[in-house]
Amino acid sequence: MPTVMPSDEYAEKVVPLSVNYHFTRKCNYKCGFCFHTAKTSFVLPLYDAKRGLELLKNAGMKKINFSGGEPFIVKKGAFVGELVKFCKQTLGVESVSIVSNGSLVSERWFEQYGEFLDILAVSCDSFDADTNEKIGRQQGQKSHLISLRSVRRLCADYKVAFKLNTVVNTHNKEENMVEEIMQLNPCRWKCLLIDGENTGPDALRRAESFVITNAEFDEFLRRHKDVECLVPESNEKMQNSYLILDEYMRFLDCTKGAKEPSRSVLDVGVENALNFSGFDEKMFFKRGGKYVWSKADMQLDW
């Protein structure tokens, strides 16, 4: 198992400054390139999840991002809501964010938990309904784009920073999204390039057909170069520069192309588990992993 070496440039030992907790694999969408597919239905009890988050905060965590699967599918959003509230109100974490497909987000959720959330990121790969259907970014006849715009309005109403994530792939690589992005006006628009991450004999889906070349990704970026909030991330920048926790609170090591789990932080502690995370701290800082991530520090026009 790989061991993370301390970074002389940034710190004497690796600090879990920003953590992505994929606490569920359940999802109501079937995106063809998803890596955290529903191989299990396991979700930690709320008490254990909070205990793990407290361990991470004590180890230096300043940003927590909740993802899945679809975070709002567990207990109709109450589970992630309680984690958001705990991290902000009890632990005092600088930045608390969620990545969601947006389809299950309600105004009632914002009324209960919106004040504790800094950023809500919605995944949107196209502004064409047929393209979203090809990708799997929808559920039945429910419009992903209607859900997206509803969440955008709720974020403005309840003063939560709105972010967009886009996976550039074979179905949307020619699309020009400038006008729609300008209208939505996210604080950040992260554009990602996949590299067949959901492959192999155990994969529930096959990402190979979605993969594009670096040149095609660069062309997409050139088409959108005037969008100021654009944050491009190549595979080189992404692969080892994210601290990813799975549903058992195990760090996932991506250094060999797969996602090899450490032991759970609940069993061995944060520092021990980090040694098997494969985390590239230097690339984390190089790609701009530390940014203005608390809504209290953002100058946003709500």
CSV table of C-alpha atoms in Angstrom, one decimal:
chain,number,residue,atom,x,y,z
A,1,MET,CA,0.0,0.0,0.0
A,2,PRO,CA,1.4,3.5,-0.9
A,3,THR,CA,2.4,5.9,1.8
A,4,VAL,CA,2.0,9.6,1.6
A,5,MET,CA,5.3,11.4,2.2
A,6,PRO,CA,5.3,14.7,4.0
A,7,SER,CA,5.5,17.8,1.9
A,8,ASP,CA,8.4,20.1,2.8
A,9,GLU,CA,6.9,22.9,0.8
A,10,TYR,CA,3.5,23.1,2.6
A,11,ALA,CA,3.6,21.2,5.8
A,12,GLU,CA,5.6,18.7,7.9
A,13,LYS,CA,2.8,16.2,7.5
A,14,VAL,CA,-0.2,15.8,5.4
A,15,VAL,CA,-3.2,17.6,6.7
A,16,PRO,CA,-6.7,16.7,5.5
A,17,LEU,CA,-7.5,20.3,4.7
A,18,SER,CA,-10.3,19.5,2.2
A,19,VAL,CA,-12.2,16.2,2.3
A,20,ASN,CA,-14.8,14.7,0.0
A,21,TYR,CA,-17.1,12.3,1.8
A,22,HIS,CA,-19.1,10.0,-0.5
A,23,PHE,CA,-21.4,8.7,2.2
A,24,THR,CA,-23.8,6.9,-0.1
A,25,ARG,CA,-23.7,5.0,-3.4
A,26,LYS,CA,-27.5,5.3,-4.0
A,27,CYS,CA,-28.6,7.5,-6.8
A,28,ASN,CA,-31.8,8.2,-8.8
A,29,TYR,CA,-29.7,8.9,-11.9
A,30,LYS,CA,-27.6,6.6,-14.1
A,31,CYS,CA,-24.8,8.7,-15.4
A,32,GLY,CA,-22.6,6.4,-17.6
A,33,PHE,CA,-19.3,7.6,-16.2
A,34,CYS,CA,-20.1,7.6,-12.5
A,35,PHE,CA,-17.4,5.9,-10.4
A,36,HIS,CA,-19.3,5.7,-7.1
A,37,THR,CA,-22.0,3.4,-8.3
A,38,ALA,CA,-24.5,1.5,-6.1
A,39,LYS,CA,-22.4,-1.6,-5.4
A,40,THR,CA,-23.7,-1.5,-1.8
A,41,SER,CA,-26.6,0.3,-0.1
A,42,PHE,CA,-24.5,0.9,3.1
A,43,VAL,CA,-24.7,4.2,4.9
A,44,LEU,CA,-23.0,4.8,8.3
A,45,PRO,CA,-25.3,5.5,11.2
A,46,LEU,CA,-25.5,9.2,11.8
A,47,TYR,CA,-23.6,9.0,15.1
A,48,ASP,CA,-20.6,7.2,13.5
A,49,ALA,CA,-20.6,9.7,10.6
A,50,LYS,CA,-20.5,12.6,13.0
A,51,ARG,CA,-17.7,10.9,15.0
A,52,GLY,CA,-15.6,10.5,11.9
A,53,LEU,CA,-16.2,14.1,10.9
A,54,GLU,CA,-15.0,15.2,14.3
A,55,LEU,CA,-11.9,13.2,14.0
A,56,LEU,CA,-11.2,14.8,10.6
A,57,LYS,CA,-11.8,18.3,12.0
A,58,ASN,CA,-9.4,17.6,14.9
A,59,ALA,CA,-6.8,16.5,12.3
A,60,GLY,CA,-7.1,19.9,10.5
A,61,MET,CA,-10.0,19.6,8.1
A,62,LYS,CA,-11.3,23.1,7.1
A,63,LYS,CA,-13.6,22.1,4.2
A,64,ILE,CA,-16.0,19.1,3.9
A,65,ASN,CA,-17.8,18.2,0.8
A,66,PHE,CA,-20.7,15.7,0.9
A,67,SER,CA,-21.3,13.7,-2.2
A,68,GLY,CA,-22.5,10.3,-3.4
A,69,GLY,CA,-24.3,8.8,-5.2
A,70,GLU,CA,-27.0,11.4,-4.6
A,71,PRO,CA,-26.7,12.9,-1.1
A,72,PHE,CA,-30.4,14.0,-0.9
A,73,ILE,CA,-31.7,10.4,-1.5
A,74,VAL,CA,-30.9,9.3,2.1
A,75,LYS,CA,-33.8,10.0,4.4
A,76,LYS,CA,-35.1,12.6,1.9
A,77,GLY,CA,-32.1,14.9,2.5
A,78,ALA,CA,-32.4,14.9,6.3
A,79,PHE,CA,-29.2,12.8,6.7
A,80,VAL,CA,-27.0,15.1,4.8
A,81,GLY,CA,-28.8,18.1,6.4
A,82,GLU,CA,-27.9,16.9,9.9
A,83,LEU,CA,-24.3,16.4,8.8
A,84,VAL,CA,-24.1,19.9,7.3
A,85,LYS,CA,-25.6,21.4,10.4
A,86,PHE,CA,-23.2,19.5,12.7
A,87,CYS,CA,-20.1,20.4,10.7
A,88,LYS,CA,-21.0,24.1,10.6
A,89,GLN,CA,-22.7,24.7,14.0
A,90,THR,CA,-20.9,22.2,16.2
A,91,LEU,CA,-17.5,21.7,14.6
A,92,GLY,CA,-17.2,25.2,13.1
A,93,VAL,CA,-15.8,23.9,9.8
A,94,GLU,CA,-14.9,26.8,7.5
A,95,SER,CA,-16.6,25.5,4.4
A,96,VAL,CA,-19.4,22.9,4.1
A,97,SER,CA,-20.6,22.0,0.6
A,98,ILE,CA,-22.7,19.4,-1.2
A,99,VAL,CA,-22.5,18.0,-4.8
A,100,SER,CA,-25.9,16.9,-6.0
A,101,ASN,CA,-27.8,16.3,-9.2
A,102,GLY,CA,-30.4,18.8,-7.9
A,103,SER,CA,-33.4,16.6,-8.6
A,104,LEU,CA,-34.4,15.9,-5.0
A,105,VAL,CA,-33.6,19.3,-3.4
A,106,SER,CA,-36.6,21.1,-1.9
A,107,GLU,CA,-37.3,24.5,-0.4
A,108,ARG,CA,-38.2,22.8,2.9
A,109,TRP,CA,-34.6,21.5,3.1
A,110,PHE,CA,-33.2,25.0,2.6
A,111,GLU,CA,-35.5,26.3,5.3
A,112,GLN,CA,-34.1,23.8,7.8
A,113,TYR,CA,-30.5,23.6,6.7
A,114,GLY,CA,-29.6,26.4,4.2
A,115,GLU,CA,-28.0,28.7,6.8
A,116,PHE,CA,-25.4,26.0,7.6
A,117,LEU,CA,-24.4,25.4,3.9
A,118,ASP,CA,-21.7,27.4,2.1
A,119,ILE,CA,-21.8,25.9,-1.4
A,120,LEU,CA,-24.3,23.7,-3.3
A,121,ALA,CA,-22.8,22.3,-6.5
A,122,VAL,CA,-25.1,20.9,-9.1
A,123,SER,CA,-23.8,18.5,-11.8
A,124,CYS,CA,-24.9,19.6,-15.3
A,125,ASP,CA,-23.3,18.2,-18.4
A,126,SER,CA,-25.6,19.7,-21.0
A,127,PHE,CA,-28.3,22.3,-21.6
A,128,ASP,CA,-29.9,20.0,-24.2
A,129,ALA,CA,-32.5,17.5,-22.8
A,130,ASP,CA,-31.6,14.8,-25.3
A,131,THR,CA,-28.0,15.0,-24.4
A,132,ASN,CA,-28.7,14.7,-20.8
A,133,GLU,CA,-30.8,11.6,-21.5
A,134,LYS,CA,-28.0,10.0,-23.4
A,135,ILE,CA,-25.6,10.6,-20.5
A,136,GLY,CA,-28.1,9.3,-18.0
A,137,ARG,CA,-28.4,12.7,-16.2
A,138,GLN,CA,-32.1,12.5,-15.5
A,139,GLN,CA,-34.8,10.3,-13.9
A,140,GLY,CA,-37.7,9.3,-16.1
A,141,GLN,CA,-39.5,12.3,-17.6
A,142,LYS,CA,-38.4,14.8,-14.9
A,143,SER,CA,-36.4,17.6,-16.5
A,144,HIS,CA,-32.9,17.9,-15.1
A,145,LEU,CA,-32.7,21.5,-16.4
A,146,ILE,CA,-35.9,22.5,-14.6
A,147,SER,CA,-34.4,21.0,-11.4
A,148,LEU,CA,-31.1,22.9,-12.0
A,149,ARG,CA,-32.8,26.3,-12.4
A,150,SER,CA,-35.0,25.6,-9.3
A,151,VAL,CA,-31.9,24.9,-7.2
A,152,ARG,CA,-30.2,28.0,-8.6
A,153,ARG,CA,-33.2,30.1,-7.4
A,154,LEU,CA,-33.2,28.5,-4.0
A,155,CYS,CA,-29.5,29.2,-3.5
A,156,ALA,CA,-30.1,32.8,-4.2
A,157,ASP,CA,-33.1,33.0,-2.0
A,158,TYR,CA,-31.4,31.4,1.0
A,159,LYS,CA,-27.9,32.8,0.4
A,160,VAL,CA,-26.0,29.7,-0.5
A,161,ALA,CA,-23.2,29.9,-3.0
A,162,PHE,CA,-24.1,28.1,-6.3
A,163,LYS,CA,-21.6,26.1,-8.2
A,164,LEU,CA,-21.7,24.0,-11.4
A,165,ASN,CA,-19.8,20.8,-12.3
A,166,THR,CA,-19.6,19.6,-15.9
A,167,VAL,CA,-18.0,16.4,-17.1
A,168,VAL,CA,-16.8,17.0,-20.7
A,169,ASN,CA,-17.5,13.8,-22.7
A,170,THR,CA,-18.3,12.5,-26.2
A,171,HIS,CA,-21.9,13.7,-26.0
A,172,ASN,CA,-21.3,17.4,-25.0
A,173,LYS,CA,-17.8,18.2,-26.3
A,174,GLU,CA,-19.2,20.3,-29.2
A,175,GLU,CA,-21.7,22.2,-27.1
A,176,ASN,CA,-21.4,25.9,-26.5
A,177,MET,CA,-22.7,26.6,-23.0
A,178,VAL,CA,-21.5,30.2,-22.6
A,179,GLU,CA,-25.0,31.9,-22.6
A,180,GLU,CA,-26.5,29.4,-20.2
A,181,ILE,CA,-23.5,29.6,-17.8
A,182,MET,CA,-23.6,33.4,-17.8
A,183,GLN,CA,-27.3,33.4,-17.0
A,184,LEU,CA,-26.8,31.0,-14.1
A,185,ASN,CA,-23.8,32.9,-12.8
A,186,PRO,CA,-22.2,30.3,-10.6
A,187,CYS,CA,-19.4,31.2,-8.2
A,188,ARG,CA,-17.4,28.4,-9.9
A,189,TRP,CA,-17.9,26.3,-13.0
A,190,LYS,CA,-15.7,23.2,-12.8
A,191,CYS,CA,-15.1,21.4,-16.0
A,192,LEU,CA,-13.7,17.9,-15.7
A,193,LEU,CA,-12.1,15.4,-18.1
A,194,ILE,CA,-12.7,11.7,-17.4
A,195,ASP,CA,-10.3,8.9,-18.3
A,196,GLY,CA,-12.4,5.7,-18.3
A,197,GLU,CA,-12.6,5.7,-14.5
A,198,ASN,CA,-15.5,3.3,-14.3
A,199,THR,CA,-13.9,0.4,-16.0
A,200,GLY,CA,-12.8,-3.1,-15.2
A,201,PRO,CA,-14.6,-6.4,-14.5
A,202,ASP,CA,-16.3,-5.1,-11.4
A,203,ALA,CA,-17.7,-1.9,-12.9
A,204,LEU,CA,-21.4,-1.5,-13.0
A,205,ARG,CA,-21.2,0.9,-16.0
A,206,ARG,CA,-18.7,1.4,-18.7
A,207,ALA,CA,-17.2,4.9,-19.1
A,208,GLU,CA,-15.0,4.1,-22.2
A,209,SER,CA,-17.6,5.4,-24.6
A,210,PHE,CA,-17.7,8.8,-22.9
A,211,VAL,CA,-13.9,9.4,-22.9
A,212,ILE,CA,-12.5,12.3,-25.1
A,213,THR,CA,-9.0,13.3,-26.0
A,214,ASN,CA,-7.0,16.0,-24.3
A,215,ALA,CA,-7.2,18.0,-27.5
A,216,GLU,CA,-11.0,17.8,-27.5
A,217,PHE,CA,-11.0,18.9,-23.9
A,218,ASP,CA,-8.7,21.8,-24.7
A,219,GLU,CA,-11.0,22.8,-27.6
A,220,PHE,CA,-14.0,22.8,-25.2
A,221,LEU,CA,-12.1,25.1,-22.8
A,222,ARG,CA,-11.1,27.5,-25.6
A,223,ARG,CA,-14.8,27.8,-26.6
A,224,HIS,CA,-15.5,28.9,-23.1
A,225,LYS,CA,-12.4,30.9,-22.3
A,226,ASP,CA,-14.4,34.1,-21.6
A,227,VAL,CA,-16.4,32.5,-18.8
A,228,GLU,CA,-14.5,34.0,-15.8
A,229,CYS,CA,-15.7,31.4,-13.3
A,230,LEU,CA,-14.4,28.4,-15.4
A,231,VAL,CA,-12.1,26.1,-13.4
A,232,PRO,CA,-10.8,23.3,-15.7
A,233,GLU,CA,-9.4,20.1,-14.2
A,234,SER,CA,-7.5,17.5,-16.3
A,235,ASN,CA,-7.0,13.9,-15.1
A,236,GLU,CA,-3.4,14.8,-14.2
A,237,LYS,CA,-4.7,17.5,-11.8
A,238,MET,CA,-7.6,15.4,-10.4
A,239,GLN,CA,-6.4,11.9,-10.0
A,240,ASN,CA,-4.5,12.1,-6.7
A,241,SER,CA,-5.2,15.6,-5.5
A,242,TYR,CA,-8.6,14.9,-3.9
A,243,LEU,CA,-9.0,13.2,-0.5
A,244,ILE,CA,-12.0,10.9,-1.1
A,245,LEU,CA,-13.8,9.1,1.7
A,246,ASP,CA,-16.1,6.2,0.8
A,247,GLU,CA,-19.3,5.2,2.6
A,248,TYR,CA,-17.2,3.4,5.3
A,249,MET,CA,-15.0,6.4,5.8
A,250,ARG,CA,-12.1,4.8,4.1
A,251,PHE,CA,-9.7,7.0,2.0
A,252,LEU,CA,-9.6,5.9,-1.7
A,253,ASP,CA,-6.1,5.7,-3.2
A,254,CYS,CA,-6.3,6.5,-7.0
A,255,THR,CA,-2.5,6.3,-7.7
A,256,LYS,CA,-2.7,3.0,-9.6
A,257,GLY,CA,-5.8,3.9,-11.6
A,258,ALA,CA,-8.2,2.0,-9.3
A,259,LYS,CA,-9.6,3.2,-6.1
A,260,GLU,CA,-8.0,1.2,-3.3
A,261,PRO,CA,-9.5,1.7,0.1
A,262,SER,CA,-7.5,2.4,3.3
A,263,ARG,CA,-8.8,1.2,6.6
A,264,SER,CA,-11.6,3.4,8.1
A,265,VAL,CA,-10.7,6.5,10.0
A,266,LEU,CA,-13.2,5.2,12.6
A,267,ASP,CA,-10.9,2.2,13.2
A,268,VAL,CA,-7.4,3.4,12.8
A,269,GLY,CA,-7.6,7.2,13.1
A,270,VAL,CA,-7.1,9.9,10.5
A,271,GLU,CA,-3.3,10.0,10.4
A,272,ASN,CA,-2.9,6.3,9.9
A,273,ALA,CA,-5.6,6.1,7.2
A,274,LEU,CA,-4.0,9.1,5.4
A,275,ASN,CA,-0.9,7.1,4.9
A,276,PHE,CA,-2.8,4.9,2.5
A,277,SER,CA,-4.7,7.6,0.6
A,278,GLY,CA,-2.2,8.3,-2.2
A,279,PHE,CA,-2.9,12.0,-1.7
A,280,ASP,CA,-0.7,14.4,-3.7
A,281,GLU,CA,-0.7,17.5,-1.5
A,282,LYS,CA,1.5,19.5,-3.9
A,283,MET,CA,-0.9,19.0,-6.7
A,284,PHE,CA,-3.8,19.9,-4.4
A,285,PHE,CA,-2.3,23.3,-4.0
A,286,LYS,CA,-1.1,23.6,-7.6
A,287,ARG,CA,-4.6,23.0,-9.0
A,288,GLY,CA,-6.1,25.7,-6.7
A,289,GLY,CA,-7.7,23.3,-4.2
A,290,LYS,CA,-7.5,26.0,-1.6
A,291,TYR,CA,-9.7,28.9,-2.6
A,292,VAL,CA,-12.3,31.3,-1.0
A,293,TRP,CA,-14.7,28.6,0.0
A,294,SER,CA,-16.7,30.1,2.9
A,295,LYS,CA,-19.7,32.1,1.9
A,296,ALA,CA,-18.9,34.5,4.7
A,297,ASP,CA,-15.8,35.5,2.7
A,298,MET,CA,-17.4,35.5,-0.7
A,299,GLN,CA,-18.6,38.8,-2.3
A,300,LEU,CA,-21.7,37.4,-3.9
A,301,ASP,CA,-24.6,39.3,-5.4
A,302,TRP,CA,-27.4,37.2,-4.0
